[in-house]
Amino acid sequence: MPVTDPLFQHHKHCDEIFASAEEACANGDWTEGDEAFARLFNQLETHFTSEEEVLFPAFESETGMTSGPTEVMRGEHRQMRDLLAQMKDALAARDSDAFGGAAETLLILMQQHNMKEENILYPMCDNALGATSVGATLVERLKAS
Amino acid sequence: MTHLIALGFMLQGMCGALFQFIPVAVGGNVWRPKLVANTVQPLLLLGTLLLVAGLSYSRPELLSAAVPMFLLGLGGFVVAVAMALWRTPATGMTLWAMRMAIGGLAMTVLLGSLLAEAVAHGLSLPIIELTNVHLAWGMGGWALMLLAGVSYHVVPMFQLTKPYPDWLTRWFGPALLLLVIAWSSQLFFDSTWLPVAIAIPLLVILSVYAGATLWLQYTRRRKIHDATSLYFRVAMLSMLTFSFSGAVFFLFPTFGVDPRFAVWLGVLAFAGVFVSAISGMMYKIVPFLNWLHLQRLGAPMSAVPNMKKMIPAEAMTGQLRLHVLALCLLLAAVWQPNLARLAGVAFAASCAWLGWNLIGAIRNYQKFRDQIRANALHH
């Protein structure tokens, strides 16, 4: 199994939760929206930290590339965290328009980000880290969330 | 008219989209994108105006003047994009579809230039066959190939659908390319059965692609509808209608000889498939690019308006409804000529509204940018 396969699968898992949270809030079902958004927040944070604390440092030390694609991905994680904070505020204010606007922006940013990771960065990581225990560590962290 | 839509609208939008799509989807870097865009766009615009004026007013010198604009502008674009597409380390069928599409664009431009010169100078070339082949490369080898390659990514991405089946993405592009090449053989062979033998499999693969896209949309995880998803649905329904009616025309020559069928198919392809798909894509990409550029100004993220503040949702869905009405009227006008004027007015109004919405997005971008800069000065 490729090293990054757990992260690839986890993208799909986060998409599912995103769709539930967005649908609930658009329909004004705030109880379900609160619950789904909390799961989304938690899962995305786990995903980001798994990459920032496990995958990216391993890739950087193996290849010496510290200011390339991993740096761009870290920057996009920051942007997504900011959008999640906006969604959290909108949810607390029960403002479905503001939630929907931030959610729409997060979705496109997240999908572009995933596309870059899945098509470019993950194959590079799979090549560089095939003989390491990084894959097993990622599975453990994602399972624990 | 056809070239105003194909070159003035479709090609401008598709070339622009490639600058955004190549780095994101296939990890390629277009050489000096600003320089390429700033060179290609004016040449394309000027070439289009010269070509349309030359065709409308039968002025050979204008047609001849348009040719170098296209050869230079689009030739440069093809080289810059092809270099990015062949140098990237990425793999996958989207990349191959884009490589085939850029080859299709090169063929379209070469054939179009030859046609323009042939018409301008009265060269003894098979004009009707050349026009058929030029159209097949432009609509099939370039526009549809690119639409398919892009949709392998954006349909799952915007609507959270399952991915397209592997067999479809693996076979659709190569099959389309082979059929367009086979279609081009009419330049060299005079056969009555060959066009039918090529058109039917072509229409079958079109309906498989359109049917698969509609099925993916129907079973999508994201339940929210927006102008983009509805526009894509209109495009795919138009493609299915194109395929079924095209098959009837080819299989029953008594229908096929009526010149109105070609107009029917043209309306479905241009206004139904491509104007719809491209409008839907622009309604998603333009607000996102606005947001992306605004948040790069360095303001706190909470100060950057989200995508939904760039174009009002009601304006997009209202324009979509008018476009669908215009499409229905255009199709009806093929058989009821007294509707032609009304259909033309509706289509022009729908296009103007699309333009107004997009200009509104640019104005909003400028307004938010100025606000962010003014706030930065105060702090």
PDB file of C-alpha atoms in Angstrom, chain A residues 11-13 15-16 18-20 22-23 26 78-80 82-83 86 97-113 115-116 119-120, chain B residues 20-21 23-28 89-91 153-154 156-160 221-224 226 284 288 291-292 295-296 301-309:
ATOM      1  CA  HIS A  11      -9.858  13.115   1.991  1.00  0.00           C
ATOM      2  CA  LYS A  12     -12.989  11.224   0.872  1.00  0.00           C
ATOM      3  CA  HIS A  13     -14.059  10.760   4.492  1.00  0.00           C
ATOM      4  CA  ASP A  15     -15.778  15.221   1.917  1.00  0.00           C
ATOM      5  CA  GLU A  16     -18.633  13.096   3.273  1.00  0.00           C
ATOM      6  CA  PHE A  18     -18.477  18.330   4.763  1.00  0.00           C
ATOM      7  CA  ALA A  19     -21.545  17.470   2.643  1.00  0.00           C
ATOM      8  CA  SER A  20     -23.553  16.536   5.786  1.00  0.00           C
ATOM      9  CA  GLU A  22     -23.348  21.955   4.622  1.00  0.00           C
ATOM     10  CA  GLU A  23     -26.698  20.310   3.932  1.00  0.00           C
ATOM     11  CA  ALA A  26     -28.504  25.101   4.538  1.00  0.00           C
ATOM     12  CA  ARG A  78      -3.630  28.051   7.348  1.00  0.00           C
ATOM     13  CA  GLN A  79      -6.211  29.400   4.896  1.00  0.00           C
ATOM     14  CA  MET A  80      -8.515  26.432   5.507  1.00  0.00           C
ATOM     15  CA  ASP A  82      -9.255  30.486   8.896  1.00  0.00           C
ATOM     16  CA  LEU A  83     -12.281  29.498   6.822  1.00  0.00           C
ATOM     17  CA  GLN A  86     -15.458  31.723   9.947  1.00  0.00           C
ATOM     18  CA  ASP A  97     -25.791  32.652   4.467  1.00  0.00           C
ATOM     19  CA  ALA A  98     -22.430  33.360   6.105  1.00  0.00           C
ATOM     20  CA  PHE A  99     -21.937  29.652   6.801  1.00  0.00           C
ATOM     21  CA  GLY A 100     -22.803  28.738   3.205  1.00  0.00           C
ATOM     22  CA  GLY A 101     -20.431  31.364   1.773  1.00  0.00           C
ATOM     23  CA  ALA A 102     -17.477  30.263   3.901  1.00  0.00           C
ATOM     24  CA  ALA A 103     -18.331  26.586   3.256  1.00  0.00           C
ATOM     25  CA  GLU A 104     -18.422  27.119  -0.508  1.00  0.00           C
ATOM     26  CA  THR A 105     -15.013  28.819  -0.373  1.00  0.00           C
ATOM     27  CA  LEU A 106     -13.584  26.087   1.858  1.00  0.00           C
ATOM     28  CA  LEU A 107     -14.874  23.388  -0.475  1.00  0.00           C
ATOM     29  CA  ILE A 108     -13.182  24.792  -3.581  1.00  0.00           C
ATOM     30  CA  LEU A 109      -9.956  25.549  -1.716  1.00  0.00           C
ATOM     31  CA  MET A 110      -9.982  22.100  -0.099  1.00  0.00           C
ATOM     32  CA  GLN A 111     -10.658  20.309  -3.386  1.00  0.00           C
ATOM     33  CA  GLN A 112      -7.906  22.220  -5.203  1.00  0.00           C
ATOM     34  CA  HIS A 113      -5.582  21.464  -2.315  1.00  0.00           C
ATOM     35  CA  MET A 115      -5.965  17.634  -6.108  1.00  0.00           C
ATOM     36  CA  LYS A 116      -2.466  19.078  -5.793  1.00  0.00           C
ATOM     37  CA  ASN A 119      -1.600  14.300  -8.137  1.00  0.00           C
ATOM     38  CA  ILE A 120       1.732  15.826  -7.236  1.00  0.00           C
TER      39      ILE A 120
ATOM     40  CA  GLN B  20      -5.532  28.112 -13.812  1.00  0.00           C
ATOM     41  CA  PHE B  21      -6.103  24.409 -14.405  1.00  0.00           C
ATOM     42  CA  PRO B  23      -0.783  24.080 -12.332  1.00  0.00           C
ATOM     43  CA  VAL B  24      -3.558  22.759 -10.074  1.00  0.00           C
ATOM     44  CA  ALA B  25      -4.609  19.583 -11.854  1.00  0.00           C
ATOM     45  CA  VAL B  26      -1.460  18.379 -13.558  1.00  0.00           C
ATOM     46  CA  GLY B  27       1.301  20.275 -11.742  1.00  0.00           C
ATOM     47  CA  GLY B  28       2.590  21.963 -14.915  1.00  0.00           C
ATOM     48  CA  PRO B  89       5.973  14.742 -13.837  1.00  0.00           C
ATOM     49  CA  ALA B  90       2.235  14.081 -13.263  1.00  0.00           C
ATOM     50  CA  THR B  91       0.394  11.198 -14.950  1.00  0.00           C
ATOM     51  CA  HIS B 153     -11.655  16.563 -12.048  1.00  0.00           C
ATOM     52  CA  VAL B 154     -14.235  19.304 -11.627  1.00  0.00           C
ATOM     53  CA  PRO B 156     -16.255  15.178  -8.558  1.00  0.00           C
ATOM     54  CA  MET B 157     -14.624  18.302  -7.091  1.00  0.00           C
ATOM     55  CA  PHE B 158     -17.482  20.839  -7.254  1.00  0.00           C
ATOM     56  CA  GLN B 159     -20.335  18.437  -6.559  1.00  0.00           C
ATOM     57  CA  LEU B 160     -18.611  15.760  -4.471  1.00  0.00           C
ATOM     58  CA  ARG B 221     -22.815  13.438  -1.991  1.00  0.00           C
ATOM     59  CA  ARG B 222     -23.270  17.231  -1.999  1.00  0.00           C
ATOM     60  CA  LYS B 223     -26.982  17.988  -1.988  1.00  0.00           C
ATOM     61  CA  ILE B 224     -26.747  21.760  -2.539  1.00  0.00           C
ATOM     62  CA  ASP B 226     -26.121  25.921  -7.599  1.00  0.00           C
ATOM     63  CA  LYS B 284     -17.438  28.918  -9.902  1.00  0.00           C
ATOM     64  CA  PHE B 288     -12.874  31.681  -6.305  1.00  0.00           C
ATOM     65  CA  TRP B 291     -11.234  35.393  -3.202  1.00  0.00           C
ATOM     66  CA  LEU B 292      -7.794  33.871  -3.812  1.00  0.00           C
ATOM     67  CA  GLN B 295      -6.668  37.030   0.522  1.00  0.00           C
ATOM     68  CA  ARG B 296      -3.159  37.363  -0.945  1.00  0.00           C
ATOM     69  CA  MET B 301      -8.870  36.397   6.482  1.00  0.00           C
ATOM     70  CA  SER B 302     -11.995  37.572   8.276  1.00  0.00           C
ATOM     71  CA  ALA B 303     -11.729  40.805   6.246  1.00  0.00           C
ATOM     72  CA  VAL B 304     -11.833  38.945   2.941  1.00  0.00           C
ATOM     73  CA  PRO B 305     -15.392  38.419   1.638  1.00  0.00           C
ATOM     74  CA  ASN B 306     -16.229  34.817   0.779  1.00  0.00           C
ATOM     75  CA  MET B 307     -17.040  33.521  -2.718  1.00  0.00           C
ATOM     76  CA  LYS B 308     -20.777  34.065  -2.392  1.00  0.00           C
ATOM     77  CA  LYS B 309     -20.255  37.821  -2.005  1.00  0.00           C
TER      78      LYS B 309
END
